[in-house]
Short mmCIF file of C-alpha atoms in Angstrom, two decimals:
data_model
loop_
_atom_site.label_atom_id
_atom_site.label_comp_id
_atom_site.label_asym_id
_atom_site.label_seq_id
_atom_site.Cartn_x
_atom_site.Cartn_y
_atom_site.Cartn_z
CA UNK A 30 -8.37 5.87 -29.04
CA UNK A 31 -7.71 9.16 -27.32
CA UNK A 32 -11.06 8.85 -25.59
CA UNK A 33 -10.15 5.43 -24.32
CA UNK A 34 -6.65 6.44 -22.86
CA UNK A 35 -8.45 9.48 -21.13
CA UNK A 36 -10.97 7.19 -19.84
CA UNK A 37 -8.40 4.73 -18.46
CA UNK A 38 -6.27 7.59 -17.02
CA UNK A 39 -9.20 8.98 -14.96
CA UNK A 40 -9.99 5.57 -13.69
CA UNK A 41 -6.49 5.03 -12.64
CA UNK A 42 -6.30 8.43 -11.36
CA UNK A 43 -9.55 7.87 -9.25
CA UNK A 44 -8.41 4.56 -7.84
CA UNK A 45 -5.10 6.23 -6.74
CA UNK A 46 -7.18 8.85 -4.96
CA UNK A 47 -9.38 6.35 -3.42
CA UNK A 48 -6.23 4.37 -1.99
CA UNK A 49 -4.76 7.71 -0.73
CA UNK A 50 -7.91 8.80 1.04
CA UNK A 51 -8.97 5.28 2.28
CA UNK A 52 -6.32 2.70 2.19
CA UNK A 53 -8.41 0.01 3.97
CA UNK A 54 -11.34 -2.08 2.63
CA UNK A 55 -13.70 -4.46 4.03
CA UNK A 56 -12.39 -7.94 3.98
CA UNK A 57 -13.96 -9.80 1.03
CA UNK A 58 -13.54 -13.46 2.58
CA UNK A 59 -15.48 -12.54 5.68
CA UNK A 60 -17.44 -9.59 4.38
CA UNK A 61 -16.10 -7.55 7.26
CA UNK A 62 -17.32 -9.52 9.99
CA UNK A 63 -13.76 -10.72 10.92
CA UNK A 64 -15.20 -14.34 11.60
CA UNK A 65 -15.27 -17.46 9.30
CA UNK A 66 -17.41 -20.51 10.01
CA UNK A 67 -15.38 -23.57 10.71
CA UNK A 68 -16.54 -27.20 11.05
CA UNK A 69 -19.51 -27.39 12.83
CA UNK A 70 -21.19 -24.13 14.56
CA UNK A 71 -18.00 -22.64 15.87
CA UNK A 72 -16.53 -19.55 14.29
CA UNK A 73 -12.91 -18.81 13.96
CA UNK A 74 -11.12 -15.41 13.04
CA UNK A 75 -10.77 -14.94 9.49
CA UNK A 76 -7.41 -16.19 7.90
CA UNK A 77 -7.08 -13.36 5.39
CA UNK A 78 -8.07 -10.31 7.55
CA UNK A 79 -6.67 -12.04 10.81
CA UNK A 80 -10.07 -11.03 12.58
CA UNK A 81 -9.32 -7.06 12.08
CA UNK A 82 -12.51 -6.98 9.41
CA UNK A 83 -10.43 -4.80 7.06
CA UNK A 84 -7.61 -5.42 4.49
CA UNK A 85 -5.01 -3.05 2.97
CA UNK A 86 -6.04 -2.29 -0.81
CA UNK A 87 -3.85 -3.42 -3.64
CA UNK A 88 -3.11 -0.20 -4.78
CA UNK A 89 -2.16 0.99 -1.50
CA UNK A 90 0.30 -1.72 -1.07
CA UNK A 91 1.78 -0.90 -4.38
CA UNK A 92 2.22 2.68 -3.10
CA UNK A 93 3.67 1.69 0.01
CA UNK A 94 6.22 -0.76 -1.63
CA UNK A 95 7.34 1.94 -4.24
CA UNK A 96 7.66 4.35 -1.38
CA UNK A 97 9.99 1.84 0.63
CA UNK A 98 12.12 1.35 -2.51
CA UNK A 99 12.64 4.80 -3.43
CA UNK A 100 13.48 5.64 0.43
CA UNK A 101 16.03 2.65 0.35
CA UNK A 102 17.37 3.50 -2.88
CA UNK A 103 18.20 7.39 -2.08
CA UNK A 104 21.33 8.21 -0.14
CA UNK A 105 21.09 11.07 2.25
CA UNK A 106 23.57 14.19 1.28
CA UNK A 107 26.76 13.90 2.99
CA UNK A 108 27.75 16.72 5.15
CA UNK A 109 30.32 18.96 3.35
CA UNK A 110 32.98 20.70 5.09
CA UNK A 111 33.39 24.55 4.06
CA UNK A 112 36.56 24.03 2.31
CA UNK A 113 35.14 21.28 -0.11
CA UNK A 114 33.55 22.60 -3.22
CA UNK A 115 34.02 19.78 -5.59
CA UNK A 116 30.92 17.82 -6.46
CA UNK A 117 32.51 14.51 -6.23
CA UNK A 118 33.38 14.58 -2.36
#
């Protein structure tokens, strides 16, 4: 049980490190070419990656969302004047 927990923790830590160091991965739909075949022989830009060939990893997307939620939820410290010593001002 403890070994399985440790393995899961190490896997998640490794994926978090991967998302931090390399936030983008090749698009799975177009295999990183940026183009998808359409009817006939013409090629169109991939809809998933919009022709950029890379996509944002799911873990990085979660990291960015959590950071944005934390940023919007925290209030800046108000500027206190010298005469105010009470914590509720």
